[in-house]
Coordinates of C-alpha atoms in Angstrom, one line a residue:
Chain A
M1 CA 0.1 0.0 -0.1
S2 CA 1.3 3.2 -0.9
R3 CA 1.6 6.1 1.5
R4 CA -1.0 8.2 -0.1
T5 CA -3.5 5.3 0.0
R6 CA -2.7 4.8 3.6
R7 CA -3.3 8.2 4.5
G8 CA -6.5 8.3 2.2
L9 CA -7.6 5.3 4.3
A10 CA -6.7 7.0 7.5
R11 CA -8.6 10.0 6.6
A12 CA -11.8 8.1 5.7
A13 CA -11.5 6.3 8.8
V14 CA -11.6 9.6 10.7
W15 CA -14.3 10.9 8.7
L16 CA -16.3 7.8 9.5
L17 CA -15.8 7.8 13.2
L18 CA -16.8 11.4 13.2
G19 CA -20.0 10.8 11.2
M20 CA -21.0 8.0 13.5
F21 CA -20.4 10.4 16.4
I22 CA -22.6 13.2 15.0
V23 CA -25.3 10.5 14.2
L24 CA -25.0 9.3 17.7
A25 CA -25.2 12.7 19.2
L26 CA -27.9 14.3 17.1
G27 CA -29.8 11.3 16.2
P28 CA -32.1 11.4 19.4
V29 CA -32.0 15.0 19.1
A30 CA -33.4 14.8 15.5
W31 CA -35.7 12.2 16.6
G32 CA -37.1 14.4 19.2
V33 CA -37.8 17.4 17.3
V34 CA -39.5 15.3 14.7
T35 CA -41.5 13.6 17.3
S36 CA -42.5 16.6 18.8
L37 CA -44.1 17.8 15.7
M38 CA -46.4 14.6 15.3
P39 CA -49.6 13.9 16.7
L40 CA -50.0 11.2 19.3
S41 CA -52.0 8.9 17.0
A42 CA -49.4 9.2 14.3
L43 CA -46.7 8.2 17.1
T44 CA -49.0 5.5 18.6
T45 CA -49.6 3.5 15.4
V46 CA -47.4 0.7 14.2
P47 CA -45.4 1.5 12.4
P48 CA -45.6 5.1 13.3
E49 CA -47.0 7.6 10.5
I50 CA -44.1 10.0 10.5
S51 CA -44.8 12.3 7.5
L52 CA -44.8 15.8 6.4
A53 CA -48.6 15.9 6.1
N54 CA -48.7 15.1 10.0
V55 CA -46.7 18.0 11.2
T56 CA -48.5 19.9 13.6
L57 CA -47.6 22.3 16.5
D58 CA -50.2 21.2 18.7
N59 CA -48.0 19.6 21.0
Y60 CA -46.2 22.8 21.4
Q61 CA -49.4 24.9 21.8
E62 CA -50.6 22.2 24.3
V63 CA -47.6 22.4 26.6
L64 CA -47.1 26.1 26.7
L65 CA -50.7 27.2 26.6
S66 CA -53.0 24.6 28.2
D67 CA -51.0 23.0 30.8
Q68 CA -49.1 25.3 33.2
S69 CA -46.7 22.4 34.7
L70 CA -43.9 23.0 31.8
T71 CA -43.9 27.0 32.2
R72 CA -43.9 26.7 36.0
G73 CA -41.1 24.1 35.5
L74 CA -39.1 26.5 33.3
V75 CA -39.4 29.2 35.6
N76 CA -38.4 27.1 38.7
S77 CA -35.3 25.7 36.7
A78 CA -34.3 29.2 35.6
I79 CA -34.5 30.5 39.0
I80 CA -32.5 27.7 40.7
A81 CA -30.0 27.2 37.8
T82 CA -29.1 31.2 37.8
L83 CA -28.9 31.2 41.5
T84 CA -26.5 28.2 41.5
A85 CA -24.4 30.1 38.7
V86 CA -24.2 33.1 40.3
I87 CA -23.2 31.9 43.8
S88 CA -21.0 29.2 42.3
L89 CA -19.2 32.0 40.4
S90 CA -18.8 34.4 43.4
L91 CA -17.6 31.8 45.9
G92 CA -15.7 29.8 43.4
S93 CA -13.8 32.7 41.8
A94 CA -12.9 33.9 45.3
A95 CA -11.6 30.3 46.4
A96 CA -9.8 29.6 43.1
Y97 CA -8.0 33.2 43.2
A98 CA -6.9 32.5 46.8
L99 CA -5.7 28.9 45.9
S100 CA -3.8 29.9 43.0
R101 CA -2.2 33.3 44.4
L102 CA -1.9 33.0 48.1
Q103 CA 0.3 31.0 50.0
V104 CA -2.3 28.6 51.5
V105 CA -0.9 25.9 53.7
G106 CA -2.0 22.5 52.2
A107 CA -3.3 24.1 49.2
N108 CA -3.0 21.0 47.2
K109 CA -4.6 18.7 49.7
M110 CA -7.6 21.3 50.0
L111 CA -7.9 21.1 46.0
L112 CA -7.9 17.0 46.1
G113 CA -10.3 17.3 49.0
I114 CA -12.9 19.6 47.0
L115 CA -12.4 17.3 44.0
A116 CA -12.7 14.1 46.4
T117 CA -16.4 15.3 47.1
Q118 CA -17.2 14.5 43.6
M119 CA -16.4 10.8 43.8
F120 CA -19.4 9.9 45.7
P121 CA -22.2 8.5 43.5
G122 CA -25.1 10.9 44.3
I123 CA -27.3 7.9 45.5
V124 CA -25.2 7.3 48.4
I125 CA -25.7 10.8 49.9
A126 CA -29.3 11.2 48.6
I127 CA -31.2 9.3 51.4
P128 CA -29.2 10.9 54.3
L129 CA -29.3 14.2 52.7
F130 CA -33.0 13.8 52.2
L131 CA -33.4 13.0 56.2
V132 CA -31.4 16.0 56.9
F133 CA -33.6 18.2 54.6
S134 CA -36.7 17.4 55.7
Q135 CA -35.5 18.0 59.6
I136 CA -34.7 21.6 58.5
G137 CA -37.5 22.2 56.3
L138 CA -35.3 22.4 52.9
I139 CA -37.2 19.8 50.9
D140 CA -39.3 21.3 47.9
T141 CA -37.6 25.0 48.3
Y142 CA -35.3 26.9 46.1
P143 CA -32.4 26.9 48.7
G144 CA -32.4 23.3 49.2
L145 CA -32.0 22.5 45.5
V146 CA -29.6 25.2 45.1
I147 CA -27.3 23.9 48.0
I148 CA -27.3 20.4 46.5
Y149 CA -26.5 21.6 43.0
L150 CA -23.7 24.0 44.7
S151 CA -22.1 21.1 46.1
F152 CA -21.4 19.7 42.7
T153 CA -20.9 22.7 40.4
L154 CA -18.8 24.6 43.1
P155 CA -16.0 22.1 43.0
I156 CA -15.8 22.0 39.5
V157 CA -16.0 25.7 39.0
I158 CA -13.3 26.2 41.7
W159 CA -11.1 23.6 39.4
I160 CA -11.9 25.5 36.2
L161 CA -11.1 28.9 37.5
K162 CA -7.9 27.8 39.5
G163 CA -6.7 26.5 36.4
F164 CA -7.2 29.5 34.5
F165 CA -5.9 31.8 37.4
D166 CA -2.8 29.8 37.5
A167 CA -2.0 30.7 33.8
I168 CA -2.3 34.3 34.4
P169 CA 1.3 35.6 34.8
P170 CA 1.7 36.9 38.1
Q171 CA 3.8 39.7 36.8
L172 CA 0.6 41.2 35.5
E173 CA -0.6 41.9 39.3
R174 CA 3.0 43.1 40.0
A175 CA 2.8 45.5 37.0
A176 CA -0.6 46.8 38.4
A177 CA 0.9 47.0 42.0
V178 CA 3.8 49.1 40.6
D179 CA 1.2 51.1 38.7
G180 CA -0.3 52.1 41.8
A181 CA -3.3 49.7 41.8
S182 CA -4.5 48.4 45.4
P183 CA -5.2 44.6 45.6
F184 CA -8.8 45.2 45.1
Q185 CA -8.0 47.4 42.0
V186 CA -5.8 44.5 40.5
F187 CA -8.4 42.2 40.8
R188 CA -11.3 44.5 39.6
L189 CA -9.4 46.2 36.7
V190 CA -6.9 43.7 35.7
I191 CA -7.8 40.0 36.7
L192 CA -11.6 40.3 36.2
P193 CA -11.8 41.6 32.8
I194 CA -9.1 39.0 31.6
S195 CA -11.0 36.1 33.5
L196 CA -14.3 37.0 31.8
P197 CA -14.2 33.9 29.3
A198 CA -13.3 31.7 32.1
L199 CA -16.0 33.1 34.4
F200 CA -18.5 32.8 31.8
A201 CA -17.6 29.5 31.0
A202 CA -17.6 28.1 34.4
G203 CA -21.0 30.1 35.0
V204 CA -22.6 28.3 31.8
F205 CA -21.5 24.9 33.1
A206 CA -22.8 25.5 36.3
F207 CA -26.0 26.9 34.9
I208 CA -26.4 23.8 32.6
E209 CA -25.7 21.3 35.3
S210 CA -28.4 22.5 37.4
W211 CA -30.6 23.1 34.6
N212 CA -30.5 19.6 33.4
E213 CA -30.4 17.8 36.7
F214 CA -33.0 15.2 37.1
F215 CA -32.0 12.6 40.2
F216 CA -31.9 14.9 43.0
A217 CA -34.6 17.3 41.7
I218 CA -37.2 14.4 41.8
I219 CA -36.3 13.4 45.3
F220 CA -36.2 16.9 46.8
T221 CA -39.1 18.5 45.1
R222 CA -42.7 18.0 45.6
I223 CA -45.1 20.6 44.1
S224 CA -43.7 24.3 44.6
V225 CA -40.4 23.9 42.8
K226 CA -40.4 21.3 40.5
T227 CA -37.8 21.8 37.7
A228 CA -38.2 21.5 34.0
P229 CA -36.8 17.9 33.9
I230 CA -39.6 16.9 36.4
A231 CA -42.3 18.5 34.5
I232 CA -41.0 16.7 31.4
A233 CA -41.0 13.2 33.0
E234 CA -44.5 13.8 34.1
F235 CA -45.8 13.5 30.6
S236 CA -45.2 10.2 31.1
G237 CA -48.2 8.9 33.1
Q238 CA -49.5 5.7 34.5
Y239 CA -51.9 4.8 31.7
Q240 CA -50.4 6.5 28.6
T241 CA -47.3 8.6 27.6
L242 CA -47.9 11.7 25.8
Y243 CA -44.9 11.3 23.5
G244 CA -45.4 14.4 21.4
Q245 CA -46.1 16.7 24.3
M246 CA -43.0 15.2 26.4
L247 CA -40.7 15.8 23.5
A248 CA -42.0 19.2 22.6
A249 CA -41.4 20.1 26.2
A250 CA -37.9 18.4 26.1
V251 CA -37.2 20.7 22.8
L252 CA -38.5 23.8 24.6
A253 CA -36.3 23.1 27.7
S254 CA -33.0 22.8 25.6
I255 CA -33.5 26.1 23.9
P256 CA -31.7 28.0 26.6
V257 CA -29.2 25.6 26.9
V258 CA -28.2 25.4 23.2
V259 CA -28.1 29.2 23.1
L260 CA -26.0 29.4 26.0
A261 CA -23.6 26.8 24.4
I262 CA -23.4 28.7 21.5
I263 CA -22.3 31.9 23.0
F264 CA -20.1 29.8 25.2
R265 CA -18.0 28.4 22.3
R266 CA -17.5 31.8 20.9
F267 CA -16.5 33.3 24.2
I268 CA -14.1 30.4 25.1
L269 CA -12.5 30.5 21.8
E270 CA -11.4 34.0 22.0
G271 CA -8.1 33.4 24.0
F272 CA -8.2 36.6 26.2
V273 CA -4.7 36.2 27.7
E274 CA -2.9 35.8 24.6
G275 CA -0.5 38.7 24.2
A276 CA -0.1 39.7 27.7
V277 CA 3.2 38.4 28.3
K278 CA 6.0 36.3 26.1
G279 CA 8.1 33.6 26.8
Chain B
M1 CA 15.5 61.4 41.3
A2 CA 16.6 59.2 44.1
D3 CA 19.6 57.6 45.6
V4 CA 19.0 54.0 46.6
Q5 CA 20.8 52.2 49.3
L6 CA 20.8 48.5 50.1
I7 CA 22.2 48.0 53.8
G8 CA 22.7 44.3 54.7
V9 CA 19.5 43.3 52.8
T10 CA 18.5 39.7 53.1
K11 CA 15.7 37.6 51.8
R12 CA 15.0 34.0 53.0
F13 CA 12.4 31.8 51.3
G14 CA 11.9 29.3 54.3
S15 CA 15.3 27.9 54.9
V16 CA 16.6 29.2 51.6
V17 CA 18.9 32.2 51.5
A18 CA 18.1 34.0 48.1
C19 CA 20.0 37.2 49.4
D20 CA 22.3 37.2 52.0
A21 CA 23.4 40.5 53.4
V22 CA 23.3 42.8 50.0
E23 CA 25.3 46.0 50.4
L24 CA 24.9 48.3 47.6
H25 CA 24.6 52.0 47.2
I26 CA 23.4 53.4 43.7
A27 CA 24.0 57.1 43.3
D28 CA 21.1 59.5 42.2
G29 CA 21.2 59.1 38.3
E30 CA 23.4 56.2 38.0
F31 CA 22.6 53.0 36.0
V32 CA 23.7 50.0 37.8
T33 CA 23.2 46.5 36.6
L34 CA 22.9 43.4 38.7
L35 CA 24.5 40.6 36.9
G36 CA 24.6 36.7 37.5
P37 CA 23.5 33.4 36.6
S38 CA 19.8 32.5 37.1
G39 CA 19.2 31.9 41.0
C40 CA 22.0 34.3 42.2
G41 CA 19.3 36.5 43.9
K42 CA 19.5 39.3 41.4
T43 CA 15.8 39.5 40.6
T44 CA 14.7 38.9 44.4
T45 CA 17.1 41.8 44.9
L46 CA 15.3 44.0 42.3
N47 CA 11.9 42.8 43.7
M48 CA 13.0 43.8 47.2
I49 CA 13.9 47.4 45.8
A50 CA 10.6 47.5 43.8
G51 CA 8.6 46.4 46.9
L52 CA 7.1 43.5 45.5
E53 CA 9.2 41.2 47.9
E54 CA 9.5 41.6 51.5
V55 CA 12.8 42.3 53.0
S56 CA 13.7 39.5 55.7
D57 CA 16.4 41.5 57.1
G58 CA 18.2 44.9 56.4
E59 CA 17.2 48.4 55.2
I60 CA 16.4 49.5 51.9
R61 CA 16.6 53.5 51.8
M62 CA 15.5 55.9 49.1
N63 CA 17.0 59.3 49.5
G64 CA 17.8 58.5 52.9
R65 CA 14.4 57.6 53.6
L66 CA 13.6 53.8 55.1
V67 CA 11.3 52.3 52.5
N68 CA 11.0 48.7 53.6
D69 CA 7.5 48.8 54.5
L70 CA 6.1 51.1 51.5
S71 CA 4.3 49.7 48.7
P72 CA 6.0 50.1 45.0
F73 CA 3.8 52.6 44.3
E74 CA 4.7 54.8 47.5
R75 CA 8.4 54.4 46.7
D76 CA 7.8 55.8 43.1
V77 CA 9.6 53.1 41.2
A78 CA 8.6 52.2 37.8
M79 CA 9.4 48.4 36.5
V80 CA 9.8 46.8 33.3
F81 CA 9.2 43.1 33.3
Q82 CA 11.0 40.2 31.6
N83 CA 8.0 39.3 29.9
Y84 CA 6.4 42.7 29.7
A85 CA 3.3 42.0 31.6
L86 CA 1.2 44.2 29.5
Y87 CA -2.6 44.3 30.4
P88 CA -3.9 42.1 27.6
H89 CA -7.4 43.5 27.6
M90 CA -6.4 47.1 27.2
T91 CA -5.0 49.0 24.2
V92 CA -1.7 50.2 24.0
G93 CA -2.8 53.7 24.9
D94 CA -4.7 52.5 27.9
N95 CA -1.7 50.1 29.1
I96 CA 0.5 53.3 29.1
G97 CA -1.9 55.5 30.7
F98 CA -3.3 53.0 33.2
T99 CA -1.2 54.4 36.2
L100 CA -2.3 57.8 35.5
R101 CA -6.0 56.5 35.3
L102 CA -5.5 54.9 38.7
R103 CA -4.2 58.3 40.0
K104 CA -7.4 60.0 38.7
R105 CA -5.8 62.3 36.4
P106 CA -8.0 64.4 34.2
K107 CA -8.7 62.6 30.7
E108 CA -7.0 65.2 28.7
E109 CA -4.0 65.2 30.8
I110 CA -3.8 61.3 30.3
R111 CA -4.3 61.7 26.4
E112 CA -1.8 64.2 26.2
K113 CA 0.9 62.6 28.2
V114 CA 0.3 59.2 26.5
S115 CA 0.5 60.4 22.9
R116 CA 3.9 62.3 24.2
V117 CA 5.2 59.2 25.6
A118 CA 4.1 57.0 22.6
D119 CA 5.8 59.5 20.2
M120 CA 8.9 59.4 21.9
L121 CA 8.8 55.5 21.7
E122 CA 7.5 55.3 18.5
L123 CA 4.2 53.7 19.3
G124 CA 2.2 56.5 18.2
H125 CA 0.5 54.9 15.4
L126 CA -0.4 51.8 17.7
L127 CA -2.4 53.6 20.3
D128 CA -5.4 51.7 19.6
R129 CA -4.1 48.1 19.4
L130 CA -4.2 45.4 21.8
P131 CA -0.9 43.9 23.1
R132 CA -1.5 40.5 21.1
E133 CA -1.5 42.6 17.9
L134 CA 2.1 43.8 18.4
S135 CA 5.5 42.5 17.7
G136 CA 7.9 41.5 20.5
G137 CA 9.8 44.6 20.2
Q138 CA 6.7 46.6 20.2
Q139 CA 5.4 44.9 23.1
Q140 CA 8.6 45.6 25.0
R141 CA 8.4 49.4 24.0
V142 CA 4.9 49.6 25.5
A143 CA 6.0 48.1 28.6
L144 CA 8.9 50.8 28.4
G145 CA 6.3 53.7 27.9
R146 CA 4.3 52.4 30.9
A147 CA 7.1 53.1 33.2
V148 CA 8.4 56.2 31.5
I149 CA 5.0 58.1 31.8
R150 CA 5.3 57.4 35.5
E151 CA 8.3 59.7 35.7
P152 CA 9.4 57.8 38.7
A153 CA 12.0 58.4 41.0
V154 CA 13.7 54.8 39.9
Y155 CA 13.4 52.7 37.0
L156 CA 13.9 49.0 37.5
F157 CA 14.4 46.5 34.8
D158 CA 14.2 42.8 35.0
E159 CA 15.8 41.1 32.1
P160 CA 13.7 43.3 29.8
F161 CA 15.4 42.0 26.6
S162 CA 15.6 38.2 27.0
N163 CA 12.7 37.6 24.9
L164 CA 13.9 39.5 22.1
D165 CA 15.9 38.2 19.2
A166 CA 19.8 39.3 19.4
A167 CA 19.7 41.9 16.7
L168 CA 16.6 43.6 18.5
R169 CA 18.3 43.3 21.8
I170 CA 21.2 45.1 20.7
R171 CA 19.1 47.8 19.3
M172 CA 16.9 48.1 22.7
R173 CA 20.1 48.2 24.6
A174 CA 21.1 51.4 22.8
E175 CA 17.5 52.7 23.2
I176 CA 17.5 52.1 27.0
K177 CA 21.0 53.7 27.3
E178 CA 19.9 56.8 25.3
L179 CA 16.9 57.1 27.4
H180 CA 18.8 57.0 30.5
Q181 CA 21.1 59.6 29.0
R182 CA 18.4 61.8 28.3
L183 CA 16.3 61.4 31.6
Q184 CA 19.3 60.9 34.0
V185 CA 16.8 59.1 36.5
T186 CA 18.3 56.2 38.6
S187 CA 18.0 52.8 37.3
V188 CA 18.6 49.3 38.3
F189 CA 18.8 46.7 35.5
V190 CA 19.0 42.9 36.0
T191 CA 20.4 40.7 33.5
H192 CA 22.4 37.5 33.2
D193 CA 23.8 38.6 29.8
Q194 CA 27.3 39.9 30.9
E195 CA 27.7 41.8 27.2
E196 CA 24.5 43.5 28.1
A197 CA 25.5 44.5 31.6
M198 CA 28.8 45.9 30.4
S199 CA 27.5 47.7 27.5
I200 CA 24.8 49.8 29.3
S201 CA 25.8 50.4 32.8
D202 CA 27.8 53.1 34.8
R203 CA 28.6 50.2 37.3
V204 CA 27.9 46.4 37.4
A205 CA 27.1 44.3 40.5
I206 CA 28.2 40.6 40.0
M207 CA 26.2 38.3 42.2
R208 CA 26.8 34.9 43.2
A209 CA 24.6 32.8 45.5
G210 CA 22.9 35.7 46.9
R211 CA 25.9 37.8 47.5
I212 CA 27.6 40.7 45.5
E213 CA 30.8 39.7 44.7
Q214 CA 32.0 42.8 43.1
V215 CA 30.7 46.0 42.4
G216 CA 32.5 48.4 39.8
T217 CA 32.6 50.2 36.5
P218 CA 32.5 47.8 33.3
E219 CA 36.3 48.7 33.1
E220 CA 36.9 47.6 36.6
V221 CA 35.3 44.3 36.7
Y222 CA 36.7 43.3 33.2
A223 CA 40.3 44.5 34.0
R224 CA 40.4 43.6 37.7
P225 CA 37.9 41.0 38.5
V226 CA 38.2 40.5 42.3
T227 CA 37.6 36.7 42.0
T228 CA 38.0 33.8 39.5
Y229 CA 34.2 33.6 39.5
V230 CA 34.0 37.2 38.2
A231 CA 36.7 36.6 36.2
R232 CA 35.2 33.8 34.4
F233 CA 31.7 35.5 34.3
I234 CA 32.7 38.5 32.5
G235 CA 34.1 38.6 29.0
S236 CA 33.5 36.5 26.0
P237 CA 35.2 34.4 25.3
Q238 CA 36.3 33.7 28.9
M239 CA 39.2 34.5 30.8
D240 CA 41.6 31.4 30.8
I241 CA 42.5 30.4 34.1
F242 CA 45.3 28.0 34.8
E243 CA 45.8 25.7 37.9
G244 CA 49.6 25.7 37.5
V245 CA 52.6 25.6 39.3
L246 CA 54.9 28.8 40.1
E247 CA 58.8 27.9 39.3
R248 CA 61.3 30.0 40.8
S249 CA 64.9 29.7 39.5
E250 CA 68.0 31.6 38.9
A251 CA 66.6 32.7 35.5
G252 CA 63.5 34.3 37.1
V253 CA 60.0 33.2 37.8
A254 CA 57.8 31.2 35.5
Y255 CA 54.2 29.6 35.8
R256 CA 54.2 26.0 34.5
V257 CA 51.0 24.5 33.2
G258 CA 51.8 21.2 32.0
E259 CA 54.8 21.0 29.5
V260 CA 55.1 24.7 29.3
A261 CA 56.2 27.3 31.5
F262 CA 55.2 30.8 30.8
P263 CA 57.5 33.6 32.1
V264 CA 56.4 36.0 34.7
P265 CA 57.9 39.4 35.0
P266 CA 60.1 39.7 37.7
S267 CA 58.2 43.0 39.2
I268 CA 55.3 40.4 39.6
G269 CA 57.0 37.2 40.2
D270 CA 58.9 38.6 43.2
R271 CA 55.6 39.6 45.0
L272 CA 53.9 36.4 44.8
P273 CA 53.1 34.3 47.7
A274 CA 54.4 30.8 48.3
T275 CA 50.8 29.4 48.7
P276 CA 49.3 28.0 45.3
V277 CA 48.1 30.6 42.7
D278 CA 45.9 30.6 39.7
L279 CA 46.9 32.4 36.7
G280 CA 44.2 34.2 34.5
I281 CA 44.7 35.9 31.3
R282 CA 42.3 37.1 28.8
P283 CA 42.5 36.3 24.9
E284 CA 43.5 39.9 23.9
H285 CA 46.5 39.5 26.2
V286 CA 47.7 36.3 24.6
T287 CA 49.8 37.0 21.2
I288 CA 50.9 34.6 18.8
V289 CA 54.5 35.6 17.9
D290 CA 57.2 34.5 15.4
G291 CA 58.8 31.8 17.8
G292 CA 62.2 32.8 19.4
A293 CA 63.1 33.6 22.6
E294 CA 59.9 35.0 24.1
G295 CA 57.3 32.6 22.8
V296 CA 56.1 29.3 24.3
P297 CA 55.8 26.6 21.8
V298 CA 52.0 25.5 21.4
S299 CA 50.1 24.1 18.3
I300 CA 47.0 25.8 16.7
R301 CA 44.0 23.6 17.6
V302 CA 40.9 25.7 16.4
V303 CA 40.5 28.9 14.3
Q304 CA 37.3 30.9 15.0
P305 CA 37.0 34.0 12.6
I306 CA 34.2 36.2 13.6
G307 CA 34.7 39.4 11.5
P308 CA 37.0 42.0 13.3
V309 CA 38.9 39.6 15.2
T310 CA 40.0 35.8 15.2
Y311 CA 39.8 33.7 18.2
V312 CA 42.4 31.0 17.8
T313 CA 42.7 27.9 20.4
L314 CA 46.0 27.0 21.1
G315 CA 47.0 23.7 22.6
W316 CA 49.9 22.0 24.2
D317 CA 50.5 18.9 26.5
G318 CA 48.7 19.8 29.7
G319 CA 46.6 23.0 28.8
V320 CA 44.5 25.3 26.1
I321 CA 44.6 29.0 25.7
T322 CA 42.6 31.2 23.6
S323 CA 44.4 34.2 21.7
R324 CA 42.6 37.0 19.9
V325 CA 44.1 37.9 16.7
P326 CA 43.0 41.1 14.9
G327 CA 41.2 40.6 11.5
M328 CA 40.5 37.1 9.8
A329 CA 43.7 35.5 10.4
R330 CA 44.7 32.8 8.1
L331 CA 46.1 30.1 10.4
E332 CA 46.0 26.4 9.8
P333 CA 44.7 24.1 12.6
G334 CA 47.6 21.8 13.6
A335 CA 50.2 24.1 12.8
A336 CA 53.0 25.0 15.5
A337 CA 53.1 28.4 16.9
H338 CA 54.5 30.2 19.7
V339 CA 52.6 32.4 22.2
R340 CA 53.5 35.2 24.5
L341 CA 51.6 36.3 27.5
D342 CA 51.2 39.9 28.1
G343 CA 53.1 40.3 31.5
E344 CA 51.2 43.6 32.2
H345 CA 48.0 41.7 32.0
L346 CA 48.8 38.5 34.0
L347 CA 46.3 38.2 36.9
F348 CA 47.1 35.7 39.9
F349 CA 44.3 34.5 42.3
D350 CA 44.8 32.7 45.3
R351 CA 43.8 29.3 44.9
E352 CA 42.0 28.5 48.0
S353 CA 40.0 31.5 48.2
G354 CA 39.8 32.3 44.6
R355 CA 40.5 36.0 45.4
L356 CA 42.5 38.3 43.4
L357 CA 45.9 39.0 44.5
D358 CA 46.8 42.6 44.7
L359 CA 50.4 42.6 43.5
G360 CA 50.5 46.5 43.4
G361 CA 52.5 48.4 41.1
R362 CA 50.4 47.9 38.0
D363 CA 47.4 49.7 37.0
G364 CA 44.4 47.6 35.8

């Protein structure tokens, strides 16, 4: 086999694998979108009657207008995810900056400890946590869910931001100090603006994590703070599953995440620190 | 304008002593370079002068005032960093004007001063660019501009050229020197490049393991290095230093290295101690002669013409020496030759301490 054919084959293999990955990743999404546009009757016949003639927006109309549970779920999710992201960022950026810049005794052990909290499977802590939360009245409340979500977003946010702060050359802070900036001004005028992409990335991460979370949400919510994923799951009832409406709800619930992911990508690619220092 | 005094300045990082009782007095308007290999404590010393690193022991005084506990800003110093440390999210203009903005100067004044400094450094057309859109040399100039606009009492330079290519480095050297001649502001410069240090400084302080080994004008440290360490560090190619034996006889004093014995002028030979001494000689004081009585026989090993001069490595059984020959000398490797050491410029060091022996009666 010549070098050229070998390279050609390798290329083909890469494309094939990428193609398979795309089908795997986008297939369910496409299927979901198609299903959300079909009436239930078309979906429950065998074989399903998927055709352009059957396309309808009834499912969307139904989940948005007639039934309030999805809208409420979306609002709850938005509140919880936003709170989680904002608190993760405020606490996480301070912690990460301190761990990156101050000479904290045992900083590495602390970092490992923070990461170690992520090793427990959720189910291990779910029941004890449930008992504790019901004692102190946190079941079915915004703070209850936000606290749980913080426990898994905060460590990751700290790790992401610590890595980013580590990459900011300390000379920048020194230069600002020599220029006459107070420590707070250094943080506000130099570090923060440079860190925007990373902060944004970490914030979006925390938001998406909490937005999509299902396991803890179903255990720790009852009625008042039911999140979007729970509302979606409830389209599957004991006697029938409203596939069309369920997927319409799912499509609607993914829109904010998709929009965030697109912005996120553009932001991340900008590489702000480039050009700060040489060498 | 300020003079800077370091009195017994010591810096400890845990059990490591980075700077050990450093004594240095930098006069007002003087340009002093801290020179040494990496890890010798020169940057730590600079950071302590800047106020970026706390002093463990000792005093730093500026114009007589103790500044140990003052912030960099209060000390009125400006610093140029090795990797420029430009604020990546600010334009060139904002980078240069940042310090004035922090001092809440009127916008009009900031704009006027920034454009004046930018013009001086030929950055006028780049004011709206971001640092990442500039070349290395331009970034370096912005870093310089950020220091110049401060009109500080002291300039501090932390290896500012080490990221530039050789040609640019030499040009920036001249620019810094010119800037200093124009502004006459006290400057402390840190580098590991001895040629750079020699070319721009009024005085050079050579550091070794946290201590200052020698402070002097470039001429002094070159011609009269106080230790073998300084002798080896200053000058390129290095000074040749031999661990030979002194031979005294009826005929006079000679210094034996392996198979050959170099004659030592009586004026020096008579003053040499009985303890073992090392002999140092720079390439320009090693002359290739046409044989005869005054030369010692050697063979030519390597010939390296570099344009204005040629460096010739000569060897014999037991030693090698480098000679600097003017122009592009046509010499054949392997050929026999004779060399003569310039008796005036022989340097003798005490072998045990490595210190230069003051034999008097000569000028450096």
